[in-house]
Short mmCIF file of C-alpha atoms in Angstrom, two decimals:
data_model
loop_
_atom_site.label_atom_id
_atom_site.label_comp_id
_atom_site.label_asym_id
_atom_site.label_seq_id
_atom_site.Cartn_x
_atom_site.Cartn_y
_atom_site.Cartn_z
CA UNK V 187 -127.22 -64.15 -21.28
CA UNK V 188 -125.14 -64.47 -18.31
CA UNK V 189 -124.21 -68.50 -19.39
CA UNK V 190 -123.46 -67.46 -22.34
CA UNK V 191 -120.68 -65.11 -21.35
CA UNK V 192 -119.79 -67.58 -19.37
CA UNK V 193 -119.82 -69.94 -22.14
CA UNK V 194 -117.18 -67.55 -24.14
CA UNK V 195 -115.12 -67.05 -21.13
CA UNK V 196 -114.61 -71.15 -21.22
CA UNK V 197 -113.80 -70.68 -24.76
CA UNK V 198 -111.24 -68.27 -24.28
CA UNK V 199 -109.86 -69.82 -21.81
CA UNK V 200 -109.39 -73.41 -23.76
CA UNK V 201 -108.24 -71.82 -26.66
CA UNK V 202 -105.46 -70.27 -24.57
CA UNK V 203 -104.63 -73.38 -23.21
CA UNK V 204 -104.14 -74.83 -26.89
CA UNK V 205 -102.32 -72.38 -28.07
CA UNK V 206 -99.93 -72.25 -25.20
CA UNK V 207 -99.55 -76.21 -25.26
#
């Protein structure tokens, strides 16, 4: 359970990146 927060956390976090670049 817990890695897969941490898994969508990641996610997030990458997406952002993308979408700021």
């Amino acid at each position: 359970m817990i890695l897969n927060g941490h898994q969508m956390i990641v996610n997030n976090l990458c997406r952002e990146m993308l979408l700021n670049v």
